CSV table of C-alpha atoms in Angstrom, one decimal:
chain,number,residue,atom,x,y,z
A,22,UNK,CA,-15.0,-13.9,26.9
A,23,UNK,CA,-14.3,-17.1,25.4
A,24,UNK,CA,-11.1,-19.4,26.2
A,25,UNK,CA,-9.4,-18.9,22.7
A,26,UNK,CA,-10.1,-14.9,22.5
A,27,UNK,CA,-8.5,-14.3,26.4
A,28,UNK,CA,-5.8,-16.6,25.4
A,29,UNK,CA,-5.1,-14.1,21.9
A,30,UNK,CA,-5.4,-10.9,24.3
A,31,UNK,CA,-3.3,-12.3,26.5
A,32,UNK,CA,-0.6,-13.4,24.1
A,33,UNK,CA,-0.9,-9.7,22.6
A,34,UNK,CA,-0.4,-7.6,25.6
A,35,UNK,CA,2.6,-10.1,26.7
A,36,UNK,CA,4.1,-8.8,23.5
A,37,UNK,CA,4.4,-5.5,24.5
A,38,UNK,CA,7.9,-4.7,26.0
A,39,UNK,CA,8.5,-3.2,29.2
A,40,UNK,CA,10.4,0.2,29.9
A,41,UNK,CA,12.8,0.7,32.6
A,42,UNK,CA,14.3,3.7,33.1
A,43,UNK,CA,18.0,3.3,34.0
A,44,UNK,CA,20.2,6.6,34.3
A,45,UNK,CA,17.5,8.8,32.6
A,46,UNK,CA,17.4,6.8,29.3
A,47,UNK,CA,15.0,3.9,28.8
A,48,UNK,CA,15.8,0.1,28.0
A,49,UNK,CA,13.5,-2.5,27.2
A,50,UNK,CA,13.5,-4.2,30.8
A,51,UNK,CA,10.4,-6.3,32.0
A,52,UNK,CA,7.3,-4.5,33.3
A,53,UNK,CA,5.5,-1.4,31.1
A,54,UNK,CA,2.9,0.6,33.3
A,55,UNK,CA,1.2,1.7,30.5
A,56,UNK,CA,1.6,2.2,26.3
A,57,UNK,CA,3.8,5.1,25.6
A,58,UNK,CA,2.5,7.8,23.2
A,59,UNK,CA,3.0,10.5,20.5
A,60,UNK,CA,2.5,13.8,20.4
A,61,UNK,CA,-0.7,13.7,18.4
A,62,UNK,CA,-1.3,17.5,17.7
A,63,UNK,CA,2.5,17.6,16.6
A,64,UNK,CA,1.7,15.5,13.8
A,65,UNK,CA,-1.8,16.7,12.6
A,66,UNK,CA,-0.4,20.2,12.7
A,67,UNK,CA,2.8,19.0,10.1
A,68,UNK,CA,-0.5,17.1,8.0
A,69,UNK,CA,-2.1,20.2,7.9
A,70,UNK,CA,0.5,22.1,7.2
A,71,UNK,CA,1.6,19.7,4.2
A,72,UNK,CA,-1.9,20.2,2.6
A,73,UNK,CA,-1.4,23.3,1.3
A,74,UNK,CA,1.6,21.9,-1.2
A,75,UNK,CA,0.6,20.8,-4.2
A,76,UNK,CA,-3.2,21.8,-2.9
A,77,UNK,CA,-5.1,23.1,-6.4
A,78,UNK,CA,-8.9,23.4,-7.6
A,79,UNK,CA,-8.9,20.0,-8.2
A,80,UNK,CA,-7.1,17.9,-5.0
A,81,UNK,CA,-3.7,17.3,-4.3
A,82,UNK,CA,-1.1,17.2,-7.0
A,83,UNK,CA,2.1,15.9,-5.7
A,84,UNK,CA,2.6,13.7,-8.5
A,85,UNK,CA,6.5,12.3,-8.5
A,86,UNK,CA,9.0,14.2,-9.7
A,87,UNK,CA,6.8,17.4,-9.9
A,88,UNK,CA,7.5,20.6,-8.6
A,89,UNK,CA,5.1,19.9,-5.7
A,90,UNK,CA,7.0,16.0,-4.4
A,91,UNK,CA,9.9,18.8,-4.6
A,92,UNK,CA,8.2,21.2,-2.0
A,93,UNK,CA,7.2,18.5,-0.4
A,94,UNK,CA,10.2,16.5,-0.2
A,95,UNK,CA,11.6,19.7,1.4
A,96,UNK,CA,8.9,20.1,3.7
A,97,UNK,CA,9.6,16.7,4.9
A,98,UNK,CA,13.5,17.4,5.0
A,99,UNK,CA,12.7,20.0,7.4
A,100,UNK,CA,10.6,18.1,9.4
A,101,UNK,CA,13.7,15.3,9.9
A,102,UNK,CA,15.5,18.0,11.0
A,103,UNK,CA,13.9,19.4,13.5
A,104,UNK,CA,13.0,16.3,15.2
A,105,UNK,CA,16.8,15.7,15.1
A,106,UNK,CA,17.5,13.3,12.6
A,107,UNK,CA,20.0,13.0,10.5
A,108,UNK,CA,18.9,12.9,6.7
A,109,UNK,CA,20.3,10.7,4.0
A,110,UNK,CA,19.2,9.8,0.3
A,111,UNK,CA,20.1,6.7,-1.1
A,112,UNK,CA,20.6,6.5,-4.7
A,113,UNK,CA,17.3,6.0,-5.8
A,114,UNK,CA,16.6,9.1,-4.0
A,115,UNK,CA,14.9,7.7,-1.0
A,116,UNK,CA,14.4,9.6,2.4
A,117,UNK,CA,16.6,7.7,5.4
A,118,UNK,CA,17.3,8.5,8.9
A,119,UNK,CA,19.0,5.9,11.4
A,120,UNK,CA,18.5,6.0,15.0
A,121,UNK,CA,21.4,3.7,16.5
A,122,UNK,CA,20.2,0.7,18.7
A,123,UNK,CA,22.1,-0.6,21.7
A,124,UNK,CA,23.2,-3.6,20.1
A,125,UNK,CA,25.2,-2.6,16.9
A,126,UNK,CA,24.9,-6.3,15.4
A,127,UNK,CA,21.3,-6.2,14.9
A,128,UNK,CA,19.7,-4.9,11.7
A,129,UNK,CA,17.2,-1.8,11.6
A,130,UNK,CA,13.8,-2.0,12.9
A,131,UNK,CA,12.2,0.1,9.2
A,132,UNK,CA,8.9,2.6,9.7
A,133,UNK,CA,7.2,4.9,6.8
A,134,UNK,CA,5.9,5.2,4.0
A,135,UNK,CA,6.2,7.8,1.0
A,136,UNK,CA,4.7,11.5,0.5
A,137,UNK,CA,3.8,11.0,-3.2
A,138,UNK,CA,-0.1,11.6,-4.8
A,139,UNK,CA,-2.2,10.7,-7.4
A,140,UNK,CA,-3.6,12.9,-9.6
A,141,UNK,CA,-6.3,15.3,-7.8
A,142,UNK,CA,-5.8,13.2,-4.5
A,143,UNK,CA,-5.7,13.6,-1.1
A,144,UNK,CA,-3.6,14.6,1.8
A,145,UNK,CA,-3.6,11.2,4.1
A,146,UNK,CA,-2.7,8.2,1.5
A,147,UNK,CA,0.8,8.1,2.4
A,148,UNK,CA,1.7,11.3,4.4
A,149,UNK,CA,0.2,9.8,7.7
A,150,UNK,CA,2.4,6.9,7.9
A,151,UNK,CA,5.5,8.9,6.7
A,152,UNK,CA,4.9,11.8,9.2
A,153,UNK,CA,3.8,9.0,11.8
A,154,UNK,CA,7.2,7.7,11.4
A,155,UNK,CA,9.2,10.6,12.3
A,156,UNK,CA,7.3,11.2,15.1
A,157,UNK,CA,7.7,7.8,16.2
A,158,UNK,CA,11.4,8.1,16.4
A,159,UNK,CA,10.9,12.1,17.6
A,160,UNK,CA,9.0,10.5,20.8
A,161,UNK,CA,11.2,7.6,21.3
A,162,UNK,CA,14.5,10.4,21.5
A,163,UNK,CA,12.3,12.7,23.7
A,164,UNK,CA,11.4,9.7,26.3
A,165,UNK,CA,14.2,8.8,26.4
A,166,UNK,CA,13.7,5.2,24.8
A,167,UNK,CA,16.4,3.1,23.3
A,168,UNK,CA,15.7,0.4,21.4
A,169,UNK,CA,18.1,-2.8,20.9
A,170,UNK,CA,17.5,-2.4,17.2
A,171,UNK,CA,18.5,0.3,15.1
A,172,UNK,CA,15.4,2.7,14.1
A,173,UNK,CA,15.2,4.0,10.4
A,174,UNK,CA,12.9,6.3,9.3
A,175,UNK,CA,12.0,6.3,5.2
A,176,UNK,CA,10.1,7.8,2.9
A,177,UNK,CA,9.7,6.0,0.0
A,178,UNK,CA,9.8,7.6,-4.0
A,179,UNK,CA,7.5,7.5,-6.2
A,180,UNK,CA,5.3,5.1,-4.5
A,181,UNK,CA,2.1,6.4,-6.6
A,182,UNK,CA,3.6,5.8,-10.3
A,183,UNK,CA,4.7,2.1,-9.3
A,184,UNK,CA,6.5,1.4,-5.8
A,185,UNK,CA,9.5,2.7,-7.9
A,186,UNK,CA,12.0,3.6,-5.0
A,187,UNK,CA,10.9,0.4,-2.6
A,188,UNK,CA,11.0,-1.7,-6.0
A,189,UNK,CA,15.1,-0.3,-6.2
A,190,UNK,CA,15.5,-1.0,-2.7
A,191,UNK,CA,14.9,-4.6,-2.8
A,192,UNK,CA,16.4,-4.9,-6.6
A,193,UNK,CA,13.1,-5.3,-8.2
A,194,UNK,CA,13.4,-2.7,-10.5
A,195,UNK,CA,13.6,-3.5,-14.5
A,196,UNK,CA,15.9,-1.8,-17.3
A,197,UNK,CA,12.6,-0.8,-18.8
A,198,UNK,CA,10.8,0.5,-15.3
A,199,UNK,CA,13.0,3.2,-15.8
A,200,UNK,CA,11.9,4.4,-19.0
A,201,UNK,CA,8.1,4.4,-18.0
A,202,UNK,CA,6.5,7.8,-17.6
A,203,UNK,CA,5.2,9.4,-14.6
A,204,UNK,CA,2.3,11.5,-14.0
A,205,UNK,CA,4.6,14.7,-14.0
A,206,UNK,CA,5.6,13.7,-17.9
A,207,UNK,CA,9.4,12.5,-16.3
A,208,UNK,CA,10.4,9.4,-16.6
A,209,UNK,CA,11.6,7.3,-14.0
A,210,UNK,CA,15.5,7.5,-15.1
A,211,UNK,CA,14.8,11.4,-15.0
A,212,UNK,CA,13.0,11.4,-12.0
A,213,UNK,CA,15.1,9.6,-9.6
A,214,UNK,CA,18.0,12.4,-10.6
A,215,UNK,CA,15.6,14.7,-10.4
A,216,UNK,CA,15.0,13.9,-6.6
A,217,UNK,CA,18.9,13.7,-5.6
A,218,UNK,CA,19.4,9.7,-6.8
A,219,UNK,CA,21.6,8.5,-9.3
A,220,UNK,CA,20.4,5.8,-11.7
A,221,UNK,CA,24.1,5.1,-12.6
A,222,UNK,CA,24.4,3.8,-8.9
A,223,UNK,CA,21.0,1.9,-7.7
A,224,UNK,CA,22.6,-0.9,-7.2
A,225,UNK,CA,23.7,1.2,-3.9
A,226,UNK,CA,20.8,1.0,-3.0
A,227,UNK,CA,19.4,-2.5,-2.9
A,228,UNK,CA,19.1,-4.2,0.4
A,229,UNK,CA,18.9,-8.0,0.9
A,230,UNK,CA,17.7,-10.5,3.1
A,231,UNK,CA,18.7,-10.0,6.6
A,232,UNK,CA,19.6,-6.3,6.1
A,233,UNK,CA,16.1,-5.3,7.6
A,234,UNK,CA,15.0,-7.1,11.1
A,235,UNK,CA,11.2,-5.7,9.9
A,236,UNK,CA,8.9,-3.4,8.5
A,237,UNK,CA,6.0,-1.6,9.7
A,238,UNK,CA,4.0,1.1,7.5
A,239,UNK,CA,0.7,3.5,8.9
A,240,UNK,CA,-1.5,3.4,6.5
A,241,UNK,CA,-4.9,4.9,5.7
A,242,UNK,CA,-7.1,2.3,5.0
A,243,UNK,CA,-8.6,3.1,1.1
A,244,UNK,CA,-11.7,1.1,1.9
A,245,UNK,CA,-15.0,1.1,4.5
A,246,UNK,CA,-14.6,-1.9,6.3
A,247,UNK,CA,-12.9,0.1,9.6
A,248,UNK,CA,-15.8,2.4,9.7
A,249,UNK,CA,-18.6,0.0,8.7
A,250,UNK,CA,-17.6,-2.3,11.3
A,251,UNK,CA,-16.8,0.6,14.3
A,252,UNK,CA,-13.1,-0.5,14.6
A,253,UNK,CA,-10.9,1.9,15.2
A,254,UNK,CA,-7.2,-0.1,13.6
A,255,UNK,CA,-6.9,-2.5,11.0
A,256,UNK,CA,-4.5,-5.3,11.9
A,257,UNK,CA,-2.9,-6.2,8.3
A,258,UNK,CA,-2.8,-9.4,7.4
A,259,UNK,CA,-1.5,-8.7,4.0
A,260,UNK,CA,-1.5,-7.5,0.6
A,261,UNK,CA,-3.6,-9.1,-2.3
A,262,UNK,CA,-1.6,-10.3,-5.3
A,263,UNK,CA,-3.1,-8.6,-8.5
A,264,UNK,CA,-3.9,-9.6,-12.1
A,265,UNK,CA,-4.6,-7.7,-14.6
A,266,UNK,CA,-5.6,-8.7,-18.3
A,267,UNK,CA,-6.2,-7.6,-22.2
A,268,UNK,CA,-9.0,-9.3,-23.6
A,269,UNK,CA,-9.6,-8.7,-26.7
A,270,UNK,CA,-12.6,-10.0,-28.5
A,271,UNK,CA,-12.5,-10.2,-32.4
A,272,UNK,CA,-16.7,-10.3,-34.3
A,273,UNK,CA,-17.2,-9.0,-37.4
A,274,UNK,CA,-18.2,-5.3,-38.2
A,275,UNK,CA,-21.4,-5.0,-40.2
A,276,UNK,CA,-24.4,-2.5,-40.9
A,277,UNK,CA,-26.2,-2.4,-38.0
A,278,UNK,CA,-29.8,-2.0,-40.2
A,279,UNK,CA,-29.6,-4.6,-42.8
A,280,UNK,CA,-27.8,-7.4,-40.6
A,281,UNK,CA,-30.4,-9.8,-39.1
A,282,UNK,CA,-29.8,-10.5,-35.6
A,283,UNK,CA,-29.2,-14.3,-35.7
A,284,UNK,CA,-26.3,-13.8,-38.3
A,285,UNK,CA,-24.5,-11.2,-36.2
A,286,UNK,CA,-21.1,-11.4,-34.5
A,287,UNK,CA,-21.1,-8.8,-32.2
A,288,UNK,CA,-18.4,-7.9,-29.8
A,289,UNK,CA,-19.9,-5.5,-27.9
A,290,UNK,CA,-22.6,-8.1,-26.9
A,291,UNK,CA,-20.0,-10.5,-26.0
A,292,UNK,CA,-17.9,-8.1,-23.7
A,293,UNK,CA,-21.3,-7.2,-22.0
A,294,UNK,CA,-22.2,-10.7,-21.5
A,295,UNK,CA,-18.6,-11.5,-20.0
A,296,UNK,CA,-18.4,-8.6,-17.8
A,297,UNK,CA,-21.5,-9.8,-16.2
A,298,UNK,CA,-20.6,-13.1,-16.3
A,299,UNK,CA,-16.8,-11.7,-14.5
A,300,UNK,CA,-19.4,-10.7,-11.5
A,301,UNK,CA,-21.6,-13.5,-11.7
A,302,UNK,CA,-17.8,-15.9,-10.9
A,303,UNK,CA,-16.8,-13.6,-8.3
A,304,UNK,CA,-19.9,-13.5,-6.2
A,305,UNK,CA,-20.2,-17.2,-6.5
A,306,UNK,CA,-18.2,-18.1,-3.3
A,307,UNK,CA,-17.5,-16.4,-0.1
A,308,UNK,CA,-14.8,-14.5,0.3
A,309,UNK,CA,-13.0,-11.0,-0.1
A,310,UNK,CA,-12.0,-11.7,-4.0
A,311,UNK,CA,-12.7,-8.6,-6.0
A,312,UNK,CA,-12.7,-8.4,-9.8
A,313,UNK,CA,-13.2,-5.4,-12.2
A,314,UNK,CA,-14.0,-5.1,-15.7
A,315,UNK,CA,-12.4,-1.2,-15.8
A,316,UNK,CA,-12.0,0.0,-19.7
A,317,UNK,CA,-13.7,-1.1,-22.9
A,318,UNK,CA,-12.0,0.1,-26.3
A,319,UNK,CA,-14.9,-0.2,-29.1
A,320,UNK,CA,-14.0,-0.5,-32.9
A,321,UNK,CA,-15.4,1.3,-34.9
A,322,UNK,CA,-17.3,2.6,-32.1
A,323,UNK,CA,-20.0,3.9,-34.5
A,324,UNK,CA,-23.9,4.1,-33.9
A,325,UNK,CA,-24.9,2.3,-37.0
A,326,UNK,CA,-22.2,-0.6,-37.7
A,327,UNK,CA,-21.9,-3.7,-35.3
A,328,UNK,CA,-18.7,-3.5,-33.3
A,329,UNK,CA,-16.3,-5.8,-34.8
A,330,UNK,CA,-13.8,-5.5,-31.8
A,331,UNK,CA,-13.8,-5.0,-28.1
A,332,UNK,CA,-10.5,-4.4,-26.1
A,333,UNK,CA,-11.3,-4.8,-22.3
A,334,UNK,CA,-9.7,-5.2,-19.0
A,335,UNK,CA,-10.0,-7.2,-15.8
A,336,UNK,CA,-8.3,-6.2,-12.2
A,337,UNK,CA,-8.4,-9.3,-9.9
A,338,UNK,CA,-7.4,-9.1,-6.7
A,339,UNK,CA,-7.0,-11.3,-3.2
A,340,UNK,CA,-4.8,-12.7,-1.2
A,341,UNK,CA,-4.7,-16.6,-1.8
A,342,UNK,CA,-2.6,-17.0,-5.1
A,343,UNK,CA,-4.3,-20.1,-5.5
A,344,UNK,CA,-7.7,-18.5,-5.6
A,345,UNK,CA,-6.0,-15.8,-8.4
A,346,UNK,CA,-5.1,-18.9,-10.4
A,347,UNK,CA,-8.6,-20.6,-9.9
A,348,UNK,CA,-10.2,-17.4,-11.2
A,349,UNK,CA,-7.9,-16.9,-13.9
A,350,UNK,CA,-9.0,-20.4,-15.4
A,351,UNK,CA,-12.2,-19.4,-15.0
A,352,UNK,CA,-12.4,-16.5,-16.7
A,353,UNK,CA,-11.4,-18.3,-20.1
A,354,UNK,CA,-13.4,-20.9,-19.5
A,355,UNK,CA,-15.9,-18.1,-19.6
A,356,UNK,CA,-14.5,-16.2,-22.6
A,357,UNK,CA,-14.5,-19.6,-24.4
A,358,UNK,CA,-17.7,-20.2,-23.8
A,359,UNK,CA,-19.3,-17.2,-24.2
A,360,UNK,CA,-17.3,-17.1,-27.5
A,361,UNK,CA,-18.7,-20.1,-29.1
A,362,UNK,CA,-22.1,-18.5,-28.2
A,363,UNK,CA,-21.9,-15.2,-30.0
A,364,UNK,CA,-19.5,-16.2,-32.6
A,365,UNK,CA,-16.8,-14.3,-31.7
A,366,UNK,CA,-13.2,-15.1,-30.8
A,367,UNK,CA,-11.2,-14.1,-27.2
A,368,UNK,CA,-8.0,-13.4,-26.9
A,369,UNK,CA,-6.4,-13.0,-23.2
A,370,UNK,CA,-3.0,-11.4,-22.6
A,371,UNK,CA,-1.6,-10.8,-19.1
A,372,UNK,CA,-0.9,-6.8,-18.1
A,373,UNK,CA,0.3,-7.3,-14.5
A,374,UNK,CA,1.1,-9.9,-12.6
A,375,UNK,CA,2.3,-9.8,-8.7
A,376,UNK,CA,1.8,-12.2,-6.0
A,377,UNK,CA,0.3,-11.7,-2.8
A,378,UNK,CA,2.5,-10.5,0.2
A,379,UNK,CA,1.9,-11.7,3.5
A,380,UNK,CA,2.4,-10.1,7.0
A,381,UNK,CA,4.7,-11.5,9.4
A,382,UNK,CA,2.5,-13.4,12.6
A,383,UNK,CA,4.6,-11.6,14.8
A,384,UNK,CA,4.4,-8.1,13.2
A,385,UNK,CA,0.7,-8.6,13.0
A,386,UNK,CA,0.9,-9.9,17.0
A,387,UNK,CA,2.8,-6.9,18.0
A,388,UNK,CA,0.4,-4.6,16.3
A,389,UNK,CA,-2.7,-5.9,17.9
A,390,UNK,CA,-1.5,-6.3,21.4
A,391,UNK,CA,-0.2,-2.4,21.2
A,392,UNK,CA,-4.0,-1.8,19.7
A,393,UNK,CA,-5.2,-4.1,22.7
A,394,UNK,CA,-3.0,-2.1,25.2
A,395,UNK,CA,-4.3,1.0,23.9
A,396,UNK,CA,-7.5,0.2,24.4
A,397,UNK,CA,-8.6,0.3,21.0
A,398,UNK,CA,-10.7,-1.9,19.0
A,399,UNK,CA,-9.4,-3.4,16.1
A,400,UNK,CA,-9.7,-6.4,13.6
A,401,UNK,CA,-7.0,-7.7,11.1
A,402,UNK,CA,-7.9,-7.1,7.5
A,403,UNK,CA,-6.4,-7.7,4.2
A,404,UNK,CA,-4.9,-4.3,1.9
A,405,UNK,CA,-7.0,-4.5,-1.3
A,406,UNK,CA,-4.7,-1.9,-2.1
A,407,UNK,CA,-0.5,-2.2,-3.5
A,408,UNK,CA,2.0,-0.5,-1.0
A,409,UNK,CA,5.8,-0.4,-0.2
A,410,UNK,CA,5.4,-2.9,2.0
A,411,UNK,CA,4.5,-5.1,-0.3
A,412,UNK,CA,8.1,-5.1,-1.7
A,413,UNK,CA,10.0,-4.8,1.2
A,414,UNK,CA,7.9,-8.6,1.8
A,415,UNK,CA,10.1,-10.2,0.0
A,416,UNK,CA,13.0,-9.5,1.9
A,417,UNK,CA,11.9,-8.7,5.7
A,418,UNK,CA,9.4,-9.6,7.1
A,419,UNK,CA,6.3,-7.1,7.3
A,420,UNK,CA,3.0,-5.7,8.5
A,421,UNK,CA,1.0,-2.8,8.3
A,422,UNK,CA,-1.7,-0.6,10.3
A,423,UNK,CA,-4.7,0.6,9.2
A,424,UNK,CA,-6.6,3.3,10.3
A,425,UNK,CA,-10.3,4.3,8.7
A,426,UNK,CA,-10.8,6.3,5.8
A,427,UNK,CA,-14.0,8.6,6.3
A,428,UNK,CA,-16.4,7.1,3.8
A,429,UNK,CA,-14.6,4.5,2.6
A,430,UNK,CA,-12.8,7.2,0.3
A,431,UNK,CA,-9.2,7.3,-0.9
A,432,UNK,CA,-7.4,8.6,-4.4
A,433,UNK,CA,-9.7,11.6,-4.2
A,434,UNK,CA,-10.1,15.0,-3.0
A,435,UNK,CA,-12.6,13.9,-0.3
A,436,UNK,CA,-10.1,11.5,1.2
A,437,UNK,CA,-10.4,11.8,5.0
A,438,UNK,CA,-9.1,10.6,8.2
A,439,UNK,CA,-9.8,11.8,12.0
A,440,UNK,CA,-7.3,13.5,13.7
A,441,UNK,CA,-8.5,11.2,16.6
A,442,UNK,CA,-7.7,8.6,14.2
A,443,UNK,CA,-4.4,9.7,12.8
A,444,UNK,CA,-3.0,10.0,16.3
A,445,UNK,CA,-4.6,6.1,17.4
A,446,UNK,CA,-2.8,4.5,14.7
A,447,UNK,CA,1.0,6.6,15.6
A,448,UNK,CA,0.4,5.8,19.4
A,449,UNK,CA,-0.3,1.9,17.8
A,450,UNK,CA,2.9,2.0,15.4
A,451,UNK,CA,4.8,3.3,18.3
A,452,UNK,CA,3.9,0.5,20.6
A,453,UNK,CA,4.8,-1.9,17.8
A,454,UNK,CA,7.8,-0.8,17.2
A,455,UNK,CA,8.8,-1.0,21.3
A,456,UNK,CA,7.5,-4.6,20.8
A,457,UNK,CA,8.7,-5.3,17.4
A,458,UNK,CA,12.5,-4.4,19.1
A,459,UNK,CA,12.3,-7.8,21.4
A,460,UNK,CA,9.5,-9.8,19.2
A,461,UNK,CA,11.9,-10.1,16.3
A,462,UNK,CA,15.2,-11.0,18.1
């Protein structure tokens, strides 16, 4: 082993805290025999259990605001419950529970994660980190662990449709977020009543800086690179900003038979040549930058007449904003270009815009000497995919763990991940929270 990787391994297990156990409870003191653990078949029994809600031909439907993220929300209720927690909502109907630290002047430690789906989804994008969380604090009560912090325990709303209840809870939210539409046909303002908020009071709600010590979410990967490199946690590093645009691009409609090709402005043509050359950009340099040309709008999307108009869309995603801006420029450049070649005109418009959120070094430390302790192989990773801890970024710091996704496969009915897996990446979270409770001050 090289110099600089002991040096890292030994910086990550130094991390870890120590237990001592002092009249039957335990403080963080200064020498830890070995990592503490969950009960793992605890929480993959509640995960199987919570797959047969909202469980139809199709995947799982526990879109927000639905009947189902009701039965769910229950489920979950229950399950604070009986590992003795004490369950709040806050008025954008977020799920809380506070375990009291043994200082009262420091803020909470926060874990979790939200319970929402997708349309025909699966059972692990969001449940395993939220489940993982109550049995975090479940196995710190039953061990008789104290932390300095205070623990809380949430489960976020509405995390599918928008980040909607982390977006309240760090006063992100617009006036016209809460008119959008979710998946269950509510809108936002009707679904946070719906749940137990009150929109008339989400100011309530909103935290600030120095109200959370820091954040940790369990997280199912979404992606292949866990399982395609044999690792068994992903050590976050953070989460890509994203861009998306309208293009549109304006030719001319004509009769497809009787217009010779040379005197032809074709849109169609154009948007084929710029989503290829969209690839071509990307490729270009190294790096984890991803770019998708996703939905094309023909007009008059007709076999014989040239199409006079094509309305398409480009995701970009990584996590340098500079190398977002970059790309951006290039991509009219490209439109310009390509315009003056095919005699047609681009138009860009902006659809989305967020920045990229970066983990805290000692969040991400924390995590990968409890991985390390564990014995588990692990490599740290960007999220190619939005979460809650995204928002809560811009107000405490933040990291995240990953653990694989069979196949690479998320936001589908064959979303998968090991039980073996599930209970790795709890054991990990609840090591980094131990450490998290001294690394953070």
């Amino acid at each position: 082993m090289i110099r600089r990787h002991f040096v890292q391994q030994a910086a990550a297990l130094a991390a870890l805290p120590a237990l001592s156990r002092l009249g039957g409870t335990s403080h963080v003191g200064t020498a830890q025999a070995k990592p503490l653990v969950v009960n793992g078949a605890r929480l993959n029994g509640w995960l199987t259990e919570f797959d047969r809600i909202g469980r139809t031909a199709g995947g799982i439907n526990r879109v927000a605001y639905s009947e189902a993220d009701l039965a769910g929300r229950a489920f979950t209720r229950r399950l604070f419950e009986q590992s003795g927690l004490t369950l709040r909502l806050d008025t954008a109907g977020n799920m809380l529970a506070r375990v009291p630290g043994s200082d009262a002047r420091l803020s909470p430690i926060l874990v979790g994660s939200h319970i929402d789906s997708v349309t025909d989804g699966g059972n692990f994008d969001g449940p395993v980190g939220s489940f993982a969380a109550i049995e975090v604090a479940r196995s710190l009560a039953e061990q008789k662990v104290r932390l300095r912090h205070p623990l809380e325990v949430v489960v976020w709303q509405n995390e599918e449709g928008g980040t909607i209840g982390s977006k309240i809870a760090v006063g992100l939210l617009t006036p016209a977020d809460l008119d959008k539409v979710a998946r269950s046909g509510k809108t936002v303002r009707e679904g946070i009543g719906i749940v137990g908020g009150d929109v008339s009071r989400l100011n309530e709600a909103v935290r600030k800086q120095g109200d959370i010590a820091g954040y940790i979410e369990l997280h199912i990967e979404q992606g292949g690179l866990l399982e395609k490199a044999s690792r068994q946690i992903g050590v976050v590093e953070g989460i890509v900003g994203l861009r998306w645009f309208e293009i549109t691009i304006t030719g001319f409609s004509n009769h497809a038979g009787a217009t010779p090709m040379d005197q032809r402005q074709d849109a169609m043509l154009a948007a084929a040549k710029f989503t290829v050359a969209v690839n071509d950009a990307i490729r270009s340099e190294g790096g984890r930058q991803v770019a998708t040309v996703g939905r094309l709008n023909v007009t008059p999307n007709t076999t014989n007449v040239i199409p006079g108009q094509v309305v398409l869309t480009v995701d970009l995603r990584d996590l340098e904003q500079a190398k977002i801006d970059r790309f951006t420029a290039t991509f009219e450049r490209l439109g310009r270009e390509i315009g003056a070649a095919t005699n047609t005109a681009f138009a860009f418009s902006q659809m989305v815009n967020s920045t990229p959120a970066l983990s805290d070094a000692r969040i991400m430390d924390v995590v990968q000497g409890s991985a390390t302790a564990l014995g588990l192989s692990h490599q740290r990773m960007p999220s190619g995919a939005g979460h809650d801890a995204q928002e809560v970024a811009h107000i405490a710091p933040m990291g995240m763990i990953f653990i694989p996704s069979v196949g690479g496969i998320s936001h589908s009915p064959k979303e998968f991940s090991r039980a073996a897996d599930i209970t790795n990446g709890a054991n990990v979270l609840l090591n980094a929270v131990v450490a998290a409770d001294r690394a953070l001050g």
